[in-house]
Each structure stands twice: as structure tokens, then as C-alpha cells.
Coordinates of C-alpha atoms in Angstrom, one line a residue:
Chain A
X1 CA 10.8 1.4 -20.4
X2 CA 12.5 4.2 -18.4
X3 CA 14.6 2.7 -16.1
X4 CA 15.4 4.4 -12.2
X5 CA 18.7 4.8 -10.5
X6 CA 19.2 4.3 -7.1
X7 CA 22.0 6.2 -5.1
X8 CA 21.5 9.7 -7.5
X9 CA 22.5 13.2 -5.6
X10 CA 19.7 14.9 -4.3
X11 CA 19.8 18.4 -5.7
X12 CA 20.0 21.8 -4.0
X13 CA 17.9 21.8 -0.9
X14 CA 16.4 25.0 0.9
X15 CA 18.0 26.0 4.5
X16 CA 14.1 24.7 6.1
X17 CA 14.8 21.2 4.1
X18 CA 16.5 19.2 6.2
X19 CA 18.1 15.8 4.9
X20 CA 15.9 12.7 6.6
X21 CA 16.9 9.2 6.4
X22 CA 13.4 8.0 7.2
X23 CA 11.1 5.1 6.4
X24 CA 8.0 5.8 7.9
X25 CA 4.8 4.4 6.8
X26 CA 1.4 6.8 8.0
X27 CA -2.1 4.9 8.3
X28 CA -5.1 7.4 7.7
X29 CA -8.3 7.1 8.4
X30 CA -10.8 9.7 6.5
X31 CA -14.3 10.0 8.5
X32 CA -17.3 12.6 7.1
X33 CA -15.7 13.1 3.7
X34 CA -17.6 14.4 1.0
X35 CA -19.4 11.5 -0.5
X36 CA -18.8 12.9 -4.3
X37 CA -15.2 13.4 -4.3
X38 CA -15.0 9.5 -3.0
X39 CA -16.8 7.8 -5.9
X40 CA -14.5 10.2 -8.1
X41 CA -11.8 8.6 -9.5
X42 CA -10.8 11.0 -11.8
X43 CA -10.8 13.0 -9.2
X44 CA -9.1 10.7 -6.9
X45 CA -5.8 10.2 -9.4
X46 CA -5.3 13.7 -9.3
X47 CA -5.4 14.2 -5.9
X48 CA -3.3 11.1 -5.3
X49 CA -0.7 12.5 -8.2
X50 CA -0.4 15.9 -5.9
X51 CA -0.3 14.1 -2.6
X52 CA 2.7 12.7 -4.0
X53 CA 4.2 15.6 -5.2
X54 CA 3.6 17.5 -1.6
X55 CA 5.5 14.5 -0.1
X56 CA 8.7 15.2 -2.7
X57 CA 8.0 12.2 -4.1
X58 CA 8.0 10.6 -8.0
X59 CA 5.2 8.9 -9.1
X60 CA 6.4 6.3 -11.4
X61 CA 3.0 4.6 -12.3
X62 CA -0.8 5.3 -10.9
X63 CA -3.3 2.4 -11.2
X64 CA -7.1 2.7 -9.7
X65 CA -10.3 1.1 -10.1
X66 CA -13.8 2.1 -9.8
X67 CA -16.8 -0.3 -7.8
X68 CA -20.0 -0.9 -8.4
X69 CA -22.2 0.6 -7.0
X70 CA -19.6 3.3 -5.7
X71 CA -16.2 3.1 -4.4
X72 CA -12.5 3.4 -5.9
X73 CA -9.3 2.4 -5.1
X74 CA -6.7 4.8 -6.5
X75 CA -2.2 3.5 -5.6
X76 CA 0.8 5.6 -7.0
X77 CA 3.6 3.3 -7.0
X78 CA 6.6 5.9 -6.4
X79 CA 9.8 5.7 -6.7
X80 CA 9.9 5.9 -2.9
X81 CA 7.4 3.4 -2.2
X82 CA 3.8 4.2 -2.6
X83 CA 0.4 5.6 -1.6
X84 CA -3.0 4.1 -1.8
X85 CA -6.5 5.4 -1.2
X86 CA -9.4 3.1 -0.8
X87 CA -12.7 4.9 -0.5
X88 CA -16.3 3.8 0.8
X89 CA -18.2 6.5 -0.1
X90 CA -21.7 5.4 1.4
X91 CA -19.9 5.5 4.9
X92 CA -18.1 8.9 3.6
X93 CA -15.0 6.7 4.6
X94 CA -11.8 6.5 3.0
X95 CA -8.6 4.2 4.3
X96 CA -5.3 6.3 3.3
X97 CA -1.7 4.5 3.3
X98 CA 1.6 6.7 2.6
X99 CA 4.7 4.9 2.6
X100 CA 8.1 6.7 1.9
X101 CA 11.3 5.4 2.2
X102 CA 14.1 7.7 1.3
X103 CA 16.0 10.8 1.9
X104 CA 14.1 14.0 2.1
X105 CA 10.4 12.9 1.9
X106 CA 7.4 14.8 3.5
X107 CA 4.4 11.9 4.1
X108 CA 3.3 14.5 6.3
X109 CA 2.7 17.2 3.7
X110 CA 0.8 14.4 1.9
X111 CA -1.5 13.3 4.7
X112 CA -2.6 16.8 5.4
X113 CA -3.3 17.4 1.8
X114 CA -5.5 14.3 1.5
X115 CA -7.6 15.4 4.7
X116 CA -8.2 18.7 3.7
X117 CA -8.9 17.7 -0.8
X118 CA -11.1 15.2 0.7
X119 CA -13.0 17.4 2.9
X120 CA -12.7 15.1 6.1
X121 CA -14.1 16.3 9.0
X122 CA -12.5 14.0 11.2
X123 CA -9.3 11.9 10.7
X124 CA -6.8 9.2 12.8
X125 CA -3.7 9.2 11.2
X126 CA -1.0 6.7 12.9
X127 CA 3.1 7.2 11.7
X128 CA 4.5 4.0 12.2
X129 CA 8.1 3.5 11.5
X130 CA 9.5 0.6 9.3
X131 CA 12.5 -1.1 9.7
X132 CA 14.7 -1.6 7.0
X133 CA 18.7 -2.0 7.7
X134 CA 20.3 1.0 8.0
X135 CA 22.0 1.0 4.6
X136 CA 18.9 1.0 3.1
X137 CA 18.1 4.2 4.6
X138 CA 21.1 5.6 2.7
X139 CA 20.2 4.2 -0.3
X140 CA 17.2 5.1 -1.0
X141 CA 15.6 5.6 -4.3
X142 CA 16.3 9.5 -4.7
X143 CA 16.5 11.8 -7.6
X144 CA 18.0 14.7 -8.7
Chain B
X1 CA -13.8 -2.4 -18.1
X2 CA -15.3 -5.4 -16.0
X3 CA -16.9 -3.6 -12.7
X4 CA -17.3 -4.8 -9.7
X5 CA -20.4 -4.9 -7.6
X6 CA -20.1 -4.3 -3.8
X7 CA -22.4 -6.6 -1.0
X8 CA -22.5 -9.9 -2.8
X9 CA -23.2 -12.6 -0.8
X10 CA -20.0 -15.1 -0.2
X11 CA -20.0 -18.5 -1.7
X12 CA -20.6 -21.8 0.4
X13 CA -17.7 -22.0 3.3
X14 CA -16.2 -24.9 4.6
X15 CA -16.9 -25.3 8.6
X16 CA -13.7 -24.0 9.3
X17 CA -13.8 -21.3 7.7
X18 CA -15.4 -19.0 10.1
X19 CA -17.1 -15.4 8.7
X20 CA -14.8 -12.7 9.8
X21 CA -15.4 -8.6 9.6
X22 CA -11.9 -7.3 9.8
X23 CA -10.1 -4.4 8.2
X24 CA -6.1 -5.8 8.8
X25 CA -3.3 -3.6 7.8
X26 CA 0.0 -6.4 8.1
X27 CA 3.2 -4.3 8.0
X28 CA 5.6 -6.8 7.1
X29 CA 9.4 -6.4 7.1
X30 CA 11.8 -9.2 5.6
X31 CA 15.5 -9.7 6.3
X32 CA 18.2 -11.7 5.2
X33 CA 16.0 -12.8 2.2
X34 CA 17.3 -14.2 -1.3
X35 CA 19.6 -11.8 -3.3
X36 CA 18.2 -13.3 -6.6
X37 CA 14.5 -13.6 -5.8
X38 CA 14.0 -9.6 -4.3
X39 CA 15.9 -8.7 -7.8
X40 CA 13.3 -10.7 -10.2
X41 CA 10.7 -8.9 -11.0
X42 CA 9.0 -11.7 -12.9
X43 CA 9.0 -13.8 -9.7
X44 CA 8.0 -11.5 -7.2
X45 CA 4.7 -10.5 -9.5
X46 CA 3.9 -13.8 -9.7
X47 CA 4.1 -14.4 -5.9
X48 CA 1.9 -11.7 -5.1
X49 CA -0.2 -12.9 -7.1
X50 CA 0.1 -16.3 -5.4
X51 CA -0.1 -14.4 -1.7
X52 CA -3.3 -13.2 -2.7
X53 CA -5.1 -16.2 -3.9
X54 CA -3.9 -17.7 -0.5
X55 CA -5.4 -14.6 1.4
X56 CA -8.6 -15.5 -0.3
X57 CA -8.2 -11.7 -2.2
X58 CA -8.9 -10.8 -6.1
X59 CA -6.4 -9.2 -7.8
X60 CA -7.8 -6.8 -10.2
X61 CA -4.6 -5.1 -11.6
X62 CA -0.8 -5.7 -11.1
X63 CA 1.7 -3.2 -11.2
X64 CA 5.5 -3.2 -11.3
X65 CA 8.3 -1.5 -11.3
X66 CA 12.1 -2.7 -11.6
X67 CA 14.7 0.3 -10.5
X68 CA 18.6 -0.1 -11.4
X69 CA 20.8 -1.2 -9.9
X70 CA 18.4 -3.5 -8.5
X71 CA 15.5 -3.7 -6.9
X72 CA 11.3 -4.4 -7.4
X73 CA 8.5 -2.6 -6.4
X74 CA 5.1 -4.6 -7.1
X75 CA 1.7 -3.6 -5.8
X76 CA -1.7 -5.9 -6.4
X77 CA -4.6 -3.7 -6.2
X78 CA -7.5 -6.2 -4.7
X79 CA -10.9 -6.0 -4.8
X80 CA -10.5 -5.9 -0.9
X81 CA -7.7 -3.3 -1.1
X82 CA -4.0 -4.1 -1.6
X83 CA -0.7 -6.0 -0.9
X84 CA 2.7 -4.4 -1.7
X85 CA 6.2 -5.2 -1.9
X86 CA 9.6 -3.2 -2.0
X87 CA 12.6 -4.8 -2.5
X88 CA 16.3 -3.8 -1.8
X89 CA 18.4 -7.0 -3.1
X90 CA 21.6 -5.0 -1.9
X91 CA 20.4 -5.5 1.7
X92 CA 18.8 -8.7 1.4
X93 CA 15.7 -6.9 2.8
X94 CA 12.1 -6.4 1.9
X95 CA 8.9 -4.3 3.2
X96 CA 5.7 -5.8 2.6
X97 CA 2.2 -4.3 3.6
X98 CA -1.1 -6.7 3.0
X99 CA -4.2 -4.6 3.7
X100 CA -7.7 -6.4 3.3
X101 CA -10.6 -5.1 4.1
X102 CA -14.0 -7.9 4.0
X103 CA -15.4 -10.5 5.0
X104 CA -13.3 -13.5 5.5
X105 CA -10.3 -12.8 4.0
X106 CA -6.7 -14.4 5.4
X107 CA -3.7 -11.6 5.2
X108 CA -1.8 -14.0 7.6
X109 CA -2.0 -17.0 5.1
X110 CA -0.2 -14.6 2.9
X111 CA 2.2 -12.8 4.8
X112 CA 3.2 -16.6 6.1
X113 CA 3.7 -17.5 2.4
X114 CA 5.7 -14.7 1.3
X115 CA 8.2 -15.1 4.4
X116 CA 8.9 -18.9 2.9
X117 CA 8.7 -17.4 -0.8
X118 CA 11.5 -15.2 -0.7
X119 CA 13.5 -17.4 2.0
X120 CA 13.8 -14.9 4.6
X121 CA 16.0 -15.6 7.8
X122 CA 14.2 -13.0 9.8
X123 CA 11.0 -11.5 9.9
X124 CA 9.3 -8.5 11.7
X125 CA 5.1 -8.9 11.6
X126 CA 2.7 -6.1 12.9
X127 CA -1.0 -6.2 12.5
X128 CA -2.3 -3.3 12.7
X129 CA -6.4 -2.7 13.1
X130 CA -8.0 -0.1 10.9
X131 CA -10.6 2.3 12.2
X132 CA -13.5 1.8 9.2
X133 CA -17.0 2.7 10.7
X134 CA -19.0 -0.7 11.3
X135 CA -20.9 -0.4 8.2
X136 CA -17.9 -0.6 5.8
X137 CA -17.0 -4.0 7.5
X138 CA -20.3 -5.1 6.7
X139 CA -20.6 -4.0 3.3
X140 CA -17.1 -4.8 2.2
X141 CA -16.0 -5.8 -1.2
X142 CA -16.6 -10.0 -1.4
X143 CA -17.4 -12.4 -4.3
X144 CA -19.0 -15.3 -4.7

């Protein structure tokens, strides 16, 4: 198995990419989704997979699971922490947690992706900072 | 693959055991924990296994990933949605998230055990309420 390396150089950076030592973790709520693209899980593992990419983030391993009779759970364990989608599709409801710990991330970029692939029509997103020591912070799990 | 069915009724409950319709997100940090035990990956799948059985969750997949130098990240998707855990051994410090989302289910029994699990000095507990519509609470996934 591939093994990860902690403390690796970030690569080159654009001037608008500023260097964040951030751990935030962002709670969505989805309302008025499209009830189709909730009981999709194939669907829901590639939009998960590109969430995480918007945020800057490696996806290391993506697990999900489909209910009976409708309903998925879809998490992308990242290198960075993770994000999971639960979904409810019968109440076109979907509960969205994005949690990034390390330089450089953009859970924002993610959160906004997921509202609009998802086609919610309303959304409460909450950004709650963690609170790991600071050398954590400075150690995240980055790549080049 | 075994599905699950949504709405099934809840075995017999003992009288203290009272029917609860709750959607919990516990954001959990952990400091000053056990170098040894936030570095073994082995251990820490096995104790969120353990965390969940106490929450009164089913864990219906496990997944793991150990980074180099050290550190764990393990995630339990549940039937009733997920608990997670990051590890930074170097900082003796942990994040943990236990989200549940049904009827009767015990995050706190959980995030209780893993505080005693992995020996931590300190902790930091938020429980944060998610926003499902009323329906979701209702129908959430339980077992017999």
C-alpha cells in the first residue's frame, strides 16, 4: 500500500493562492435537492471525488453505501481529513460534512460545488473552526 | 451487497432507554492523548468500532488510512451516518466527529469512551444540532 508523507513542500502557488494554516470543519445542510441525483450513488462518488479536488484536496480512499428503499452515504477519506455526504432523498435532503486540515485548502470551493451539483435550492452551511495545537497546523498532511 | 432497508421498527427497549429523534453532529477534539495508541492503526479501528456499538450505531464499512511519519485516519460509515478520527501522534492530539442521525442512538456514550480510549488529558466537546426537515428524523435509518 502507498504510503503518505507528512511535512512535503507545497508546490508553486498562484499570486491569488494564499498559504492558510487552517483547520476548519463546514456543516451543510442541502434542502429541495433534486431527488434523483440523491439516490445516485454513482453519481454521488463522482461528485464527492470533484468536491474534493475544488477544495485542493487528495482523496486517498472513497467508500459509500446505497439504502433501501433510497438513500446513500458517500465519505472520501483525504489526505486532509475527509468529506461525507448523507442523503435522504424522500425529504430531497442531504447532510454535507467537509473537514480540511492543512495548508492551502479551499472547503469553501467544495461546499459551493456540492450546492450547486446537487441542485439545492436552499442550504445552511455553518464553518466551524477545530482546534488542534498549533504545530499541527504546520504539519499538515500536504503534497507536492 | 447486503442492503439496508430504511423505517424498520426498533427492537424492545429497556425503560430507560427513552426514544429520541435527534440528528447530533459531536465535534470532538483530543489533547495530550497517548503517543502509541493515535499511531496504531490496528487499535484505533477497532475502537471505532467499539465507539459505535456503544452509540447503539451499525457500522457497515471501515476505512483506514496510516500516513508516514505517523499518524491514522479511520472513518466508520454507519447506517445512521458516520464517526471519524484523525490522528497527529507528534502532537499527542486527535479530531474526532460522531454524527448520527435516528432514533435513539447515544453519540455521547461514544465520544465519552473514546476520551478514556486513547487516554486523553484534555478534551474539547461541541454538539452541534443538524437542520434535517422533521420527516428525516422520523424516518431515519434504525434496526431491529
Amino acid at each position: 500500500m502507498e504510503s503518505y508523507k507528512k511535512n512535503q513542500n507545497l508546490g508553486s502557488c498562484t499570486n491569488d493562492q494564499k498559504l492558510s494554516h487552517q483547520s476548519k470543519h463546514l456543516l451543510l445542510e442541502l434542502y429541495r435537492c433534486d431527488f434523483e441525483k440523491l439516490d445516485d450513488e454513482s453519481f454521488l462518488r463522482c461528485t464527492l471525488n470533484r468536491a474534493a479536488k475544488l477544495a485542493k484536496a487528495t482523496v486517498l480512499n472513497l467508500i459509500s453505501n446505497k439504502f433501501e428503499p433510497q438513500g446513500v452515504t458517500a465519505i472520501a477519506l483525504l489526505a486532509e481529513s475527509h468529506i461525507s455526504i448523507h442523503t435522504w432523498p424522500e425529504s430531497n435532503y442531504s447532510a454535507v460534512d467537509i473537514f480540511t486540515c492543512g495548508r492551502n485548502m479551499f472547503p469553501e470551493f467544495a461546499s459551493q460545488y456540492l450546492i450547486e451539483a446537487l441542485n439545492a435550492e436552499e442550504h445552511y452551511l455553518r464553518v466551524i473552526e477545530r482546534n488542534p495545537p498549533a504545530a499541527v497546523l504546520k504539519e499538515a498532511r500536504t503534497f507536492i
